[in-house]
Coordinates of C-alpha atoms in Angstrom, one line a residue:
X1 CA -11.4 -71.0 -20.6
X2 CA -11.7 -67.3 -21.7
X3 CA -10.3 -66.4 -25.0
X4 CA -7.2 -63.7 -24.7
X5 CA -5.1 -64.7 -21.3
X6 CA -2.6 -62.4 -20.3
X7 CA -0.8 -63.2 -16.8
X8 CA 1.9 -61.3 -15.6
X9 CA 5.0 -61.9 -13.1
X10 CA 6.0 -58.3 -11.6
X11 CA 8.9 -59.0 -9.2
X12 CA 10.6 -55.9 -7.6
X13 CA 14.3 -55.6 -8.6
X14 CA 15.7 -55.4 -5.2
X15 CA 18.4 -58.6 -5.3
X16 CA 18.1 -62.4 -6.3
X17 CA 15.5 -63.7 -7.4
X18 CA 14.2 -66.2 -4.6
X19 CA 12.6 -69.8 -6.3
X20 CA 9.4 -68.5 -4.9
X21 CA 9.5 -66.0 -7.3
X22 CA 10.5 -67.8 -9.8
X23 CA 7.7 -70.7 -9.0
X24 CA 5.4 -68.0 -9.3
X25 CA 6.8 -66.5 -13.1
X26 CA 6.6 -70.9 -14.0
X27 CA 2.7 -71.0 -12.9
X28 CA 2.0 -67.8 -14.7
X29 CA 4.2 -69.2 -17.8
X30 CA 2.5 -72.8 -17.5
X31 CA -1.0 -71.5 -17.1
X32 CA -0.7 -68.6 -20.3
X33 CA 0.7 -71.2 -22.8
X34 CA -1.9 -73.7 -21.3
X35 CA -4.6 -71.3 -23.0
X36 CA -2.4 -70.1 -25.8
X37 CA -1.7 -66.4 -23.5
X38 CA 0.6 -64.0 -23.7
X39 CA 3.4 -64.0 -20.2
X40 CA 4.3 -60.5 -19.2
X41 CA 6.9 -59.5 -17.8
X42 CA 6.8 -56.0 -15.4
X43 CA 9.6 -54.5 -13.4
X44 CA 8.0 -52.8 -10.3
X45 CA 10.7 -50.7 -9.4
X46 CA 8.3 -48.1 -7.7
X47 CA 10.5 -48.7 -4.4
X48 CA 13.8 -46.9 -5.5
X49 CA 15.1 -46.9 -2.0
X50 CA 15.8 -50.6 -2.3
X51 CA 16.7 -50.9 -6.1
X52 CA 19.8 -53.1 -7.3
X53 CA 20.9 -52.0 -10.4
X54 CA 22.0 -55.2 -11.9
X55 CA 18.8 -57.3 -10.4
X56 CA 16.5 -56.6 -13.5
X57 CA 18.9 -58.4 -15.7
X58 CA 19.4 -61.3 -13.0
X59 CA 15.5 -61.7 -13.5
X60 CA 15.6 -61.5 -17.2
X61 CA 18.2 -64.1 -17.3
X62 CA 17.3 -66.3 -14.7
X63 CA 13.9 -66.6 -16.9
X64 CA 15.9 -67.6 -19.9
X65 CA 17.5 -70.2 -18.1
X66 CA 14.3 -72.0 -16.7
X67 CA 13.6 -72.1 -20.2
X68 CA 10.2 -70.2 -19.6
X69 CA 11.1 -66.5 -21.4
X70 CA 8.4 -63.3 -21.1
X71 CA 6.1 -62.8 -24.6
X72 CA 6.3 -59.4 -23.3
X73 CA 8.4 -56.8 -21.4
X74 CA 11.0 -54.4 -21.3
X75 CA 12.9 -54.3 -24.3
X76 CA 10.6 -57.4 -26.0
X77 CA 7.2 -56.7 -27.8
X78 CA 6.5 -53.6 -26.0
X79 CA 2.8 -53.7 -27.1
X80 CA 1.8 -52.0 -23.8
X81 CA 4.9 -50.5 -22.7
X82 CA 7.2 -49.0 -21.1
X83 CA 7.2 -52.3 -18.6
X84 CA 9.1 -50.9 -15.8
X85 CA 6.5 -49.0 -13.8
X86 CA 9.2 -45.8 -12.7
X87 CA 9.0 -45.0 -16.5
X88 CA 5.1 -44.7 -16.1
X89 CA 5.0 -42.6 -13.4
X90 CA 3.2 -39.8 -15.3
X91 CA 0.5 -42.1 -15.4
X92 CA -0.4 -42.8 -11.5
X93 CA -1.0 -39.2 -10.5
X94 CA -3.7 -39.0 -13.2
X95 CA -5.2 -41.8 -11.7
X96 CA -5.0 -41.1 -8.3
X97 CA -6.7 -37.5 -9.4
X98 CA -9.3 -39.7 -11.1
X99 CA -10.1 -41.0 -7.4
X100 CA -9.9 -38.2 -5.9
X101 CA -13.1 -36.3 -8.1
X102 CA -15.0 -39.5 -7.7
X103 CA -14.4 -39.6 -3.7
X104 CA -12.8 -42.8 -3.7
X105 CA -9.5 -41.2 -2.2
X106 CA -8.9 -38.1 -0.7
X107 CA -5.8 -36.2 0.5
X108 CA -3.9 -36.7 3.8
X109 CA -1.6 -33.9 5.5
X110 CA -0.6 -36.0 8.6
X111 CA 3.0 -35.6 9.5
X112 CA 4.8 -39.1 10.9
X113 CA 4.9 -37.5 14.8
X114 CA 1.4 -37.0 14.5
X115 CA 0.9 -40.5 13.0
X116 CA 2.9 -42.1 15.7
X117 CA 1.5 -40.1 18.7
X118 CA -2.4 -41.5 17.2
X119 CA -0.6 -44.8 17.7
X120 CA 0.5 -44.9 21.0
X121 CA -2.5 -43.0 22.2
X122 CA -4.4 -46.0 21.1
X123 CA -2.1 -48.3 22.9
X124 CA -2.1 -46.6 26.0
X125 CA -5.8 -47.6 25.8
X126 CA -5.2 -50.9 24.7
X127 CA -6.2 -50.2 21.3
X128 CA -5.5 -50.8 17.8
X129 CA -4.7 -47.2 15.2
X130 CA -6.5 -48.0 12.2
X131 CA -6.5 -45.1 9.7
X132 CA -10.0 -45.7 8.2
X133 CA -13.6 -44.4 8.8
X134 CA -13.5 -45.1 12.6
X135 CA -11.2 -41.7 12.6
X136 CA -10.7 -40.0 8.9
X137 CA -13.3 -37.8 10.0
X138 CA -13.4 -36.8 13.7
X139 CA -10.9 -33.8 13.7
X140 CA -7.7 -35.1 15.0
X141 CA -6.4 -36.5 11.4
X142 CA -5.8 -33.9 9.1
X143 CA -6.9 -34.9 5.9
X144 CA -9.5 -33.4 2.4
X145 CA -12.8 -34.7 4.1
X146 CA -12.1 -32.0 6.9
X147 CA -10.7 -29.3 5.3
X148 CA -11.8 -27.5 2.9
X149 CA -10.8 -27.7 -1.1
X150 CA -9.3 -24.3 -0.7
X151 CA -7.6 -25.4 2.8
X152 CA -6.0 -28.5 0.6
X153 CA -5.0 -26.4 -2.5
X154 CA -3.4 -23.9 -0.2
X155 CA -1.1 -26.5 1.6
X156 CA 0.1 -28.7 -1.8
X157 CA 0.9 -25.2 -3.7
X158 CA 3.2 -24.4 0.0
X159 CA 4.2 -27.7 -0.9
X160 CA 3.4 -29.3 2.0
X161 CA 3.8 -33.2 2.0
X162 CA 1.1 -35.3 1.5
X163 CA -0.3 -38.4 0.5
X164 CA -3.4 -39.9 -1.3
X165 CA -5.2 -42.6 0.4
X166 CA -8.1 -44.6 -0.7
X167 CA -11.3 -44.3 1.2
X168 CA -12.2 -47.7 2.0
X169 CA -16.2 -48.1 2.6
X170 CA -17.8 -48.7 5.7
X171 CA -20.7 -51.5 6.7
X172 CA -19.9 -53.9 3.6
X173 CA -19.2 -57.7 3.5
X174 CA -17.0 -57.6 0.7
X175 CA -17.8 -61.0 -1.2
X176 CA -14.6 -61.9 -3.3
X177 CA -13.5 -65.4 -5.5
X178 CA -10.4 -66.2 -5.8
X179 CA -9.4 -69.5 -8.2
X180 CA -7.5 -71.7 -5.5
X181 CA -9.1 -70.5 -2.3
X182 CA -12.4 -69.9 -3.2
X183 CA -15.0 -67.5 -1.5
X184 CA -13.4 -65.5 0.6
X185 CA -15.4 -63.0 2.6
X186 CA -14.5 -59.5 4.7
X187 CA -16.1 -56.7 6.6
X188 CA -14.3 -53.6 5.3
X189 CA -14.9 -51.6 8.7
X190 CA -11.7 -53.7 9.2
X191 CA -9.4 -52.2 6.3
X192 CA -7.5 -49.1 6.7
X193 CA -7.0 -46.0 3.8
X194 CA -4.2 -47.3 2.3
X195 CA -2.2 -44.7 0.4
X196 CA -2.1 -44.8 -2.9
X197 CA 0.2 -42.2 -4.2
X198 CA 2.8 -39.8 -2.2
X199 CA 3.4 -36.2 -2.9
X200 CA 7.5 -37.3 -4.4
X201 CA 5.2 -38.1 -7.1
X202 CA 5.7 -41.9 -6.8
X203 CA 2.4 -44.5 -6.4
X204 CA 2.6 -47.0 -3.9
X205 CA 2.4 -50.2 -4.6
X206 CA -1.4 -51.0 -5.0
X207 CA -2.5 -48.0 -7.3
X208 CA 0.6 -49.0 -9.7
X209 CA -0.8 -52.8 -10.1
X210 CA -4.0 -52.0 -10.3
X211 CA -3.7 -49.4 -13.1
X212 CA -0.6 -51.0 -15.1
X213 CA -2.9 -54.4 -14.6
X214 CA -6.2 -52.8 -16.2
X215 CA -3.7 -50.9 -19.0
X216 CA -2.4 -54.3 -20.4
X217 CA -5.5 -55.5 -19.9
X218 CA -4.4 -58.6 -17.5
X219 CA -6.8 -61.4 -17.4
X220 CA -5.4 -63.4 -14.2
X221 CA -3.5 -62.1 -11.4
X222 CA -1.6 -65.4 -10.1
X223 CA 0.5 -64.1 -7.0
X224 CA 2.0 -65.3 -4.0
X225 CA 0.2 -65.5 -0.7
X226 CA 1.5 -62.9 0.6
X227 CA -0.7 -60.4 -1.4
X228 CA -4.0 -62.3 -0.1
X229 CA -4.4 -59.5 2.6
X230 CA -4.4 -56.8 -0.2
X231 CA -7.0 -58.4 -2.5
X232 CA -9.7 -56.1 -0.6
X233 CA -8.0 -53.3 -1.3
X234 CA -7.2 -54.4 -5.3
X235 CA -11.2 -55.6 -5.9
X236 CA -12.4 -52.4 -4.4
X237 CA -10.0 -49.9 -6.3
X238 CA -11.5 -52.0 -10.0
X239 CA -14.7 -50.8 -8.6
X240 CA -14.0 -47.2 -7.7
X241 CA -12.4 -46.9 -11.2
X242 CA -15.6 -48.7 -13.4
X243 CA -13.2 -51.2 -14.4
X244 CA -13.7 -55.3 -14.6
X245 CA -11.4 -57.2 -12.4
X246 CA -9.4 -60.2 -13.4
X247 CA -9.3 -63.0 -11.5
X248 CA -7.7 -64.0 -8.8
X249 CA -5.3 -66.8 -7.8
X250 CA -3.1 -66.3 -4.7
X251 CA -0.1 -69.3 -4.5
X252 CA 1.0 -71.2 -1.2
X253 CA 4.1 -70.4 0.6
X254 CA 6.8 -72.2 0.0
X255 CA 7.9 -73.3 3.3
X256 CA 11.3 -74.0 5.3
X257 CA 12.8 -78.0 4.8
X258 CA 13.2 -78.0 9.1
X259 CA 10.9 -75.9 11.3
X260 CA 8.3 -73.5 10.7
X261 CA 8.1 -70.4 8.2
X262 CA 8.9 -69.0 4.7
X263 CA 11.8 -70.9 3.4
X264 CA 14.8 -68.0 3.5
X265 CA 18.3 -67.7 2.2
X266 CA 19.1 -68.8 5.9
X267 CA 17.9 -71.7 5.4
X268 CA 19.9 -72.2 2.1
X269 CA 23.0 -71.4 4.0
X270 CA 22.4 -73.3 6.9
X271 CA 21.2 -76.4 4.9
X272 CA 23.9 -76.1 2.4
X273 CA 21.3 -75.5 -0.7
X274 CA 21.0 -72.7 -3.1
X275 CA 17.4 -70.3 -3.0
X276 CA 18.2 -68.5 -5.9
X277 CA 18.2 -69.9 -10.2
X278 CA 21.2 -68.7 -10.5
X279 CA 24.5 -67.3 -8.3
X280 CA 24.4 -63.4 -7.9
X281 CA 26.9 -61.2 -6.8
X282 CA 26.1 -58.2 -4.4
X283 CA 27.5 -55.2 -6.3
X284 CA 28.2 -53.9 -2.8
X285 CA 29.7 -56.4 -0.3
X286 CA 30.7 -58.6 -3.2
X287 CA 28.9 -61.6 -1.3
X288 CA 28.3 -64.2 -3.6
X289 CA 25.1 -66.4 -3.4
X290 CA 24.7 -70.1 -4.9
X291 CA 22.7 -70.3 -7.6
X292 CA 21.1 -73.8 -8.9
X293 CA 22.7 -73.4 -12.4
X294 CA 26.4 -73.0 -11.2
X295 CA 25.4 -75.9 -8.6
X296 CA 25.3 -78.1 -11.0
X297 CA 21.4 -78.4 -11.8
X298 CA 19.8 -79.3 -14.9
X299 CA 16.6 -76.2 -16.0
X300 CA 14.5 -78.5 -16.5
X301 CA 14.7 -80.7 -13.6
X302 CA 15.0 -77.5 -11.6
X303 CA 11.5 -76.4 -13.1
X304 CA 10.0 -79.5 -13.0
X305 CA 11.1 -79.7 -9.1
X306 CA 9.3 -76.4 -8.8
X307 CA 6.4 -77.5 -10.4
X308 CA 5.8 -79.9 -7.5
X309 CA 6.5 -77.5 -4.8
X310 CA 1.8 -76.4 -4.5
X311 CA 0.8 -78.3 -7.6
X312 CA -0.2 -81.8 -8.1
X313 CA -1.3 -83.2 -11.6
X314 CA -3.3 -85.9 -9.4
X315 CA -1.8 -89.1 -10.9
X316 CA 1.2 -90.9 -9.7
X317 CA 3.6 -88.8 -12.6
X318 CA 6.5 -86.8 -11.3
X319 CA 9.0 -86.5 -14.1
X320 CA 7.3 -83.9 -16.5
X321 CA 8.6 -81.9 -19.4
X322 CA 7.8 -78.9 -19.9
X323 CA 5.2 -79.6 -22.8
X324 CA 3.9 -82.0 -20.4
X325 CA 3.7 -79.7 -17.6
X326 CA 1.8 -77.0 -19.6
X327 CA -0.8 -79.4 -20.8
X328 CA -1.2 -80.9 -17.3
X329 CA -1.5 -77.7 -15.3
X330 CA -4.9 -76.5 -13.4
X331 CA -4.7 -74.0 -10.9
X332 CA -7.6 -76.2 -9.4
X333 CA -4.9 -78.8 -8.3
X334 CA -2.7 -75.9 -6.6
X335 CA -2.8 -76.5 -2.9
X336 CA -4.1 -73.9 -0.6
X337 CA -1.8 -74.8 2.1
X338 CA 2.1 -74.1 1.9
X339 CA 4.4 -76.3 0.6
X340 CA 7.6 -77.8 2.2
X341 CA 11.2 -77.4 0.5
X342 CA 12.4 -80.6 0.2
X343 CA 16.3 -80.6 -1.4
X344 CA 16.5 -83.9 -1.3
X345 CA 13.8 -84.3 -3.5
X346 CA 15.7 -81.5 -5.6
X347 CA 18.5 -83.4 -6.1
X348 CA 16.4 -86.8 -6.8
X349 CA 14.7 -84.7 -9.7
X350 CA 18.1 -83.8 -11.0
X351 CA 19.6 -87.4 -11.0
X352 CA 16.3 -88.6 -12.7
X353 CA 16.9 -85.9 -15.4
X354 CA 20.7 -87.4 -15.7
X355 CA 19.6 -90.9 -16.9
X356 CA 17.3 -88.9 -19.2
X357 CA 20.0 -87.2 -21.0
X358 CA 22.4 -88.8 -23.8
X359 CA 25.8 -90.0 -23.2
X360 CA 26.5 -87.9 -26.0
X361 CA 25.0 -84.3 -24.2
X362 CA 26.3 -85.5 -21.1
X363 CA 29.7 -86.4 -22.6
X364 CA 29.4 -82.8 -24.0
X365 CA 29.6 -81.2 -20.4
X366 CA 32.2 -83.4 -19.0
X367 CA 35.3 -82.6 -21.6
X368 CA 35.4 -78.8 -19.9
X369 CA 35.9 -80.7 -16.8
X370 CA 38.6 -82.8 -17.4
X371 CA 39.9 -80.2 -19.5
X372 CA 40.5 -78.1 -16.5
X373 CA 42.7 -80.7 -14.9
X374 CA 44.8 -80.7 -17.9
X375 CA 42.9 -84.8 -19.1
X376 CA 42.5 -85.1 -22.9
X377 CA 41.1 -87.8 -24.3
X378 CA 39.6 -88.9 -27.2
X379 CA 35.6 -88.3 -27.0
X380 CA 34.3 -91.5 -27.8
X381 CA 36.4 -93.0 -24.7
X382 CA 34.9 -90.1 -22.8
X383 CA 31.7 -91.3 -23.7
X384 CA 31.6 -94.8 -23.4
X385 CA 33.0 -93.2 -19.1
X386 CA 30.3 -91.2 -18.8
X387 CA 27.9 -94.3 -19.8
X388 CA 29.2 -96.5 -17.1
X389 CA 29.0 -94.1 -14.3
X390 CA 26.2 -91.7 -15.2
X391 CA 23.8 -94.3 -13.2
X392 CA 25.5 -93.0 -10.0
X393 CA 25.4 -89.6 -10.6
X394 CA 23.4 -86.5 -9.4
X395 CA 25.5 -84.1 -10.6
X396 CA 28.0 -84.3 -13.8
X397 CA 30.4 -82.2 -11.6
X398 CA 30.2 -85.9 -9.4
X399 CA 31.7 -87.4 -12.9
X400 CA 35.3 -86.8 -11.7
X401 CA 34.9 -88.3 -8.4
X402 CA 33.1 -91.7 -10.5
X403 CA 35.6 -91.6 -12.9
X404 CA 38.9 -90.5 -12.5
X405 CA 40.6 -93.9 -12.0
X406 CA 40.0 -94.3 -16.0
X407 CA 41.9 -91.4 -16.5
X408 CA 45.1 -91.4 -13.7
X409 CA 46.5 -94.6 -12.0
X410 CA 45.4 -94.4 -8.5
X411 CA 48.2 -93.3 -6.0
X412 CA 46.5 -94.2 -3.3
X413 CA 44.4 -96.6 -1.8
X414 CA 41.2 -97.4 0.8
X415 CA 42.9 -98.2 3.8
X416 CA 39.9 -100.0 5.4
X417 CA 39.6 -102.0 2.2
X418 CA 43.4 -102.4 2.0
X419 CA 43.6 -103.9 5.2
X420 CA 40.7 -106.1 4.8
X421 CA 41.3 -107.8 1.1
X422 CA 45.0 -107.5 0.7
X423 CA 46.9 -110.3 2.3
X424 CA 50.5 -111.5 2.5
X425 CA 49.4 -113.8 0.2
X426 CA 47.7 -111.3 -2.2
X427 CA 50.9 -110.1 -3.9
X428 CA 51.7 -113.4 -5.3
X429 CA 48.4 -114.0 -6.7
X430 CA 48.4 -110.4 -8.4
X431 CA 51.7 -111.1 -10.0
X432 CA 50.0 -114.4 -11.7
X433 CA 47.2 -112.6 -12.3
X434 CA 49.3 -110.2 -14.4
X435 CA 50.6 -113.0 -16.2
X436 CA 47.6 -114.1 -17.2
X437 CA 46.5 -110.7 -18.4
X438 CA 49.2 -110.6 -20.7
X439 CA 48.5 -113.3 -22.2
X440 CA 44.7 -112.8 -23.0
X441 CA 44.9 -111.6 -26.8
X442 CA 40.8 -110.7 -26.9
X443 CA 40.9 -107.7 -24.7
X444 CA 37.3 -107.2 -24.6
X445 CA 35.3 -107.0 -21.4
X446 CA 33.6 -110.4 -21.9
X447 CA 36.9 -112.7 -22.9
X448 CA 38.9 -110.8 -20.1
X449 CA 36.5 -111.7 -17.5
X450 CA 36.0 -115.8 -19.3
X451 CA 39.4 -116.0 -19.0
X452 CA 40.1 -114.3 -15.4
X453 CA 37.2 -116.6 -14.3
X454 CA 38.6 -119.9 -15.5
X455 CA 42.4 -119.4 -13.9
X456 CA 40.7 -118.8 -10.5
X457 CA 38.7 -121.9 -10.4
X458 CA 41.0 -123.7 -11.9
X459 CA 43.3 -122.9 -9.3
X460 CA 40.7 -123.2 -6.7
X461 CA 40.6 -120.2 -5.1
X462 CA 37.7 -117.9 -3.8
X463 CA 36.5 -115.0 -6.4
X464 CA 37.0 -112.7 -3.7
X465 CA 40.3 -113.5 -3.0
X466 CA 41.6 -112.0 -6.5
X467 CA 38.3 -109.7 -7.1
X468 CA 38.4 -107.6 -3.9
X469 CA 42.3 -107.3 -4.5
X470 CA 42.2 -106.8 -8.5
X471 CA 39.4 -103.7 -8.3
X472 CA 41.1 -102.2 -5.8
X473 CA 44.7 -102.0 -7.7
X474 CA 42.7 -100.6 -10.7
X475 CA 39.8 -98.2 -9.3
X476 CA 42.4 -97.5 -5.5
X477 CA 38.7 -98.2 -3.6
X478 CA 36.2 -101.1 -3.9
X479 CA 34.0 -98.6 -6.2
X480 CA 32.9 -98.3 -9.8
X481 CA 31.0 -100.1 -12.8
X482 CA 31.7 -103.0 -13.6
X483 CA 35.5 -104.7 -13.1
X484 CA 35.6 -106.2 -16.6
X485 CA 34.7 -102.9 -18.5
X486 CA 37.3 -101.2 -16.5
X487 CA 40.2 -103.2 -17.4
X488 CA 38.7 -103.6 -21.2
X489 CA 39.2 -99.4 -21.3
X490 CA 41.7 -98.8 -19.6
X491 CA 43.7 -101.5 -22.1
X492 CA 46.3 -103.9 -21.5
X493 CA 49.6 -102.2 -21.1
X494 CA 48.1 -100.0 -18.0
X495 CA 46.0 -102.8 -16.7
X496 CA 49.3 -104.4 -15.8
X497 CA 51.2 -101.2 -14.3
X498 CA 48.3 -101.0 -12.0
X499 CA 48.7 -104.3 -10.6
X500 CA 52.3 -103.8 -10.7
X501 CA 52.0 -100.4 -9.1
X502 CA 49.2 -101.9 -6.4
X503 CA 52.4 -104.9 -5.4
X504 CA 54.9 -102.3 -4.7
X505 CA 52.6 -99.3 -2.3
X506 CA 50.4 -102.6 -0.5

């Protein structure tokens, strides 16, 4: 590999960022610190129609949080700054006038009407408008290459509105390489002008990426699919300006879990899953959206989730770090085809990164919880819970659910299992059991259960029968680690009211 990578992610700050985004920032972060790069950060905020004022800082902090943060951006090593392209605005028109000389652009006067009666002249003859060489030229469009230089400076001084559009070549099989989809091929009789700058003195969209890409001198271009249809364009603009290209990679869609398409908030909301890393708040109709963080999710099982969701390392490893992840990743092994949302498989990385973490970290994030229901207890005991239960886990917001007979006696109890292990006969063996309990001076898990276990066969009497009965007086359901542990935490003095409690509401 090259020497000197620099990849960017450029996300326009309209809302949320969607995990395709941020699957596409985690490539361009994996592959950069793969060859010892630099990750860039730019805010393409050309579109101020559709800008959210708090969604730059919903990027910047949902990149802090996958644990994959920019080398460079706004506000952070500004070595080619500014980074938000409506604070380089100054620098598009000089471009676009740098196309223009060099006929590789030229000016357009067409009002909308006339643009939309071409278009349904066309249809009415079954035909396709294309604004391109077919038509720039024949009269009707009124545009630089048919009037004349002092025709075009009279209308922009009267301040007439116009745009700049490329001149795309005609009779070329445009040969292009792109790193996942190789060759790619097209005739460029089949592109239209695109405009490139507008006379409100904004660039559109292709002459800003082009330019701010050549300016900080970005070696790849890893995108999402939906830019493939623009590469044309983008190859043939680094030609009309002299410059080199970078290369190319263009990512799979990530797709919907059921049916066809995009994967779509929609989905997320029909499906009962979050799209976005974390929850955001629309400023204006104060709709909140899920986010992965406040659902409970751990980073790094979110980004190794994400990983998966194109990529393949080509062995049977799933469970990567991120270390891992950067040494492992090849844009060769990302799949041309799009790849299906699967939040099952979401929640199956988050449970595997559970058993990963300590008792003590885990532990750590469970005392806030219990705190809010007014529980304290001493840490250690807290632990040696979240040891016993973490197994059964996906989330540690599911701790409570696991746990919370160590913490409150049950007041109530599983009716189906009620009815089906406690017996008019049940009460009497509970109140001998309690007897025995009290007797039992080695209170740990192994001489309670020795000593539980001898007094049933010794009276002769199924394990079930006093089991069944005993778990659910302590837990309220037949549920939970093992029964021995239980009563060996919960002590004594308590594992006697329970029984006592479970004789008086069964």
């Amino acid at each position: 590999m090259e020497s000197n990578v620099r990849v960017r992610f450029a996300p326009s700050p309209t809302g949320p960022l969607h995990i395709g985004g941020v699957r596409t920032a985690l490539y361009n972060y994996l592959f950069a610190k793969k060859y010892n790069g630099t990750f860039i950060l730019r805010i393409e905020d050309t579109d101020q129609t559709r800008y959210v004022a708090n969604a730059e800082q919903y990027i910047i902090d949902s990149l802090e949080w996958c644990n994959i943060p920019f080398d460079e951006g706004p506000g952070k090593n500004e070595k080619f700054g500014p980074y938000r392209q409506s604070e380089r605005k100054e620098l598009y028109k000089k471009y676009a006038d740098i196309l223009i000389d060099s006929s590789w652009a030229y000016y357009a006067f067409d009002t909308s009407e006339a643009l939309d009666a071409e278009r349904k002249g066309h249809e009415e003859e079954g035909k396709t408008f294309i604004y391109n060489w077919h038509n720039r030229e024949k009269g009707r469009l009124v545009n630089s290459l048919v009037l004349t230089a002092d025709e075009v400076q009279k209308r922009i001084n009267a301040g007439e509105n116009y745009v700049i559009r490329f001149k795309s070549p005609q009779d070329e099989i445009l040969k292009m390489e792109d790193e996942i989809r190789g060759n790619i091929t097209i005739d460029t009789n089949t592109l239209d002008d695109k405009i490139l700058f507008k006379s409100d003195g904004m660039p559109t969209y292709h002459l800003a990426n082009i330019v701010d890409d050549h300016l900080m001198e970005i070696s790849h271009v890893i995108r999402g699919e939906e830019w493939l249809p623009s590469m044309p364009l983008h190859i043939l603009l680094y030609r009309a300006f002299g410059w080199n290209a970078p290369k190319f990679a263009h990512l799979p869609l990530i797709l919907k879990p059921v049916g066809k398409g995009k994967l779509s908030k929609r989905d997320g909301d029909k499906l009962g899953f979050p799209v976005f890393p974390l929850a955001y708040t629309n400023d204006e109709t104060n709709e909140v959206s899920r986010g992965y963080k406040e659902d409970g999710y751990f980073a790094d099982g979110f980004i190794n989730m994400l990983a998966f969701l194109g990529w393949n390392p080509g062995t049977e490893q799933e469970i990567f770090s991120l270390d891992e992840l950067v040494q492992s990743f090849d844009l060769k092994r990302v799949s041309k085809s799009g790849a299906k949302f699967n939040p099952d498989k979401t929640k199956w990385f988050n449970q595997q990164y559970m058993q990963s973490k300590s008792d003590a970290e885990l532990t750590d994030l469970f005392l806030p919880i219990l705190s809010e229901k007014g529980i304290s207890k001493d840490k250690y005991f807290v632990q040696k819970v979240v040891s016993s239960i973490k197994e059964r886990a996906v989330f540690v917001t599911d701790f409570w659910d696991l746990s919370s007979f160590f913490f409150e006696t049950p007041t109530e109890f599983d009716e189906k299992a009620a009815n089906k292990n406690w017996k008019p006969e049940t009460a009497q063996l509970m109140q001998e059991l309690a007897q025995v309990i009290s007797n039992v001076e080695d209170f740990s898990s192994a001489n309670t259960e020795k000593e539980i276990k001898e007094w049933i066969t010794v009276k002769e009497i199924g394990f079930g029968k006093v089991m069944q009965p005993l778990r659910l007086a302590l837990v309220g359901k037949l549920a939970g680690p093992h029964l021995f542990d239980i009563i060996a935490m919960i002590g004594k003095v308590e594992t006697i009211n329970r029984i006592e409690n479970a004789i008086k509401n069964l």
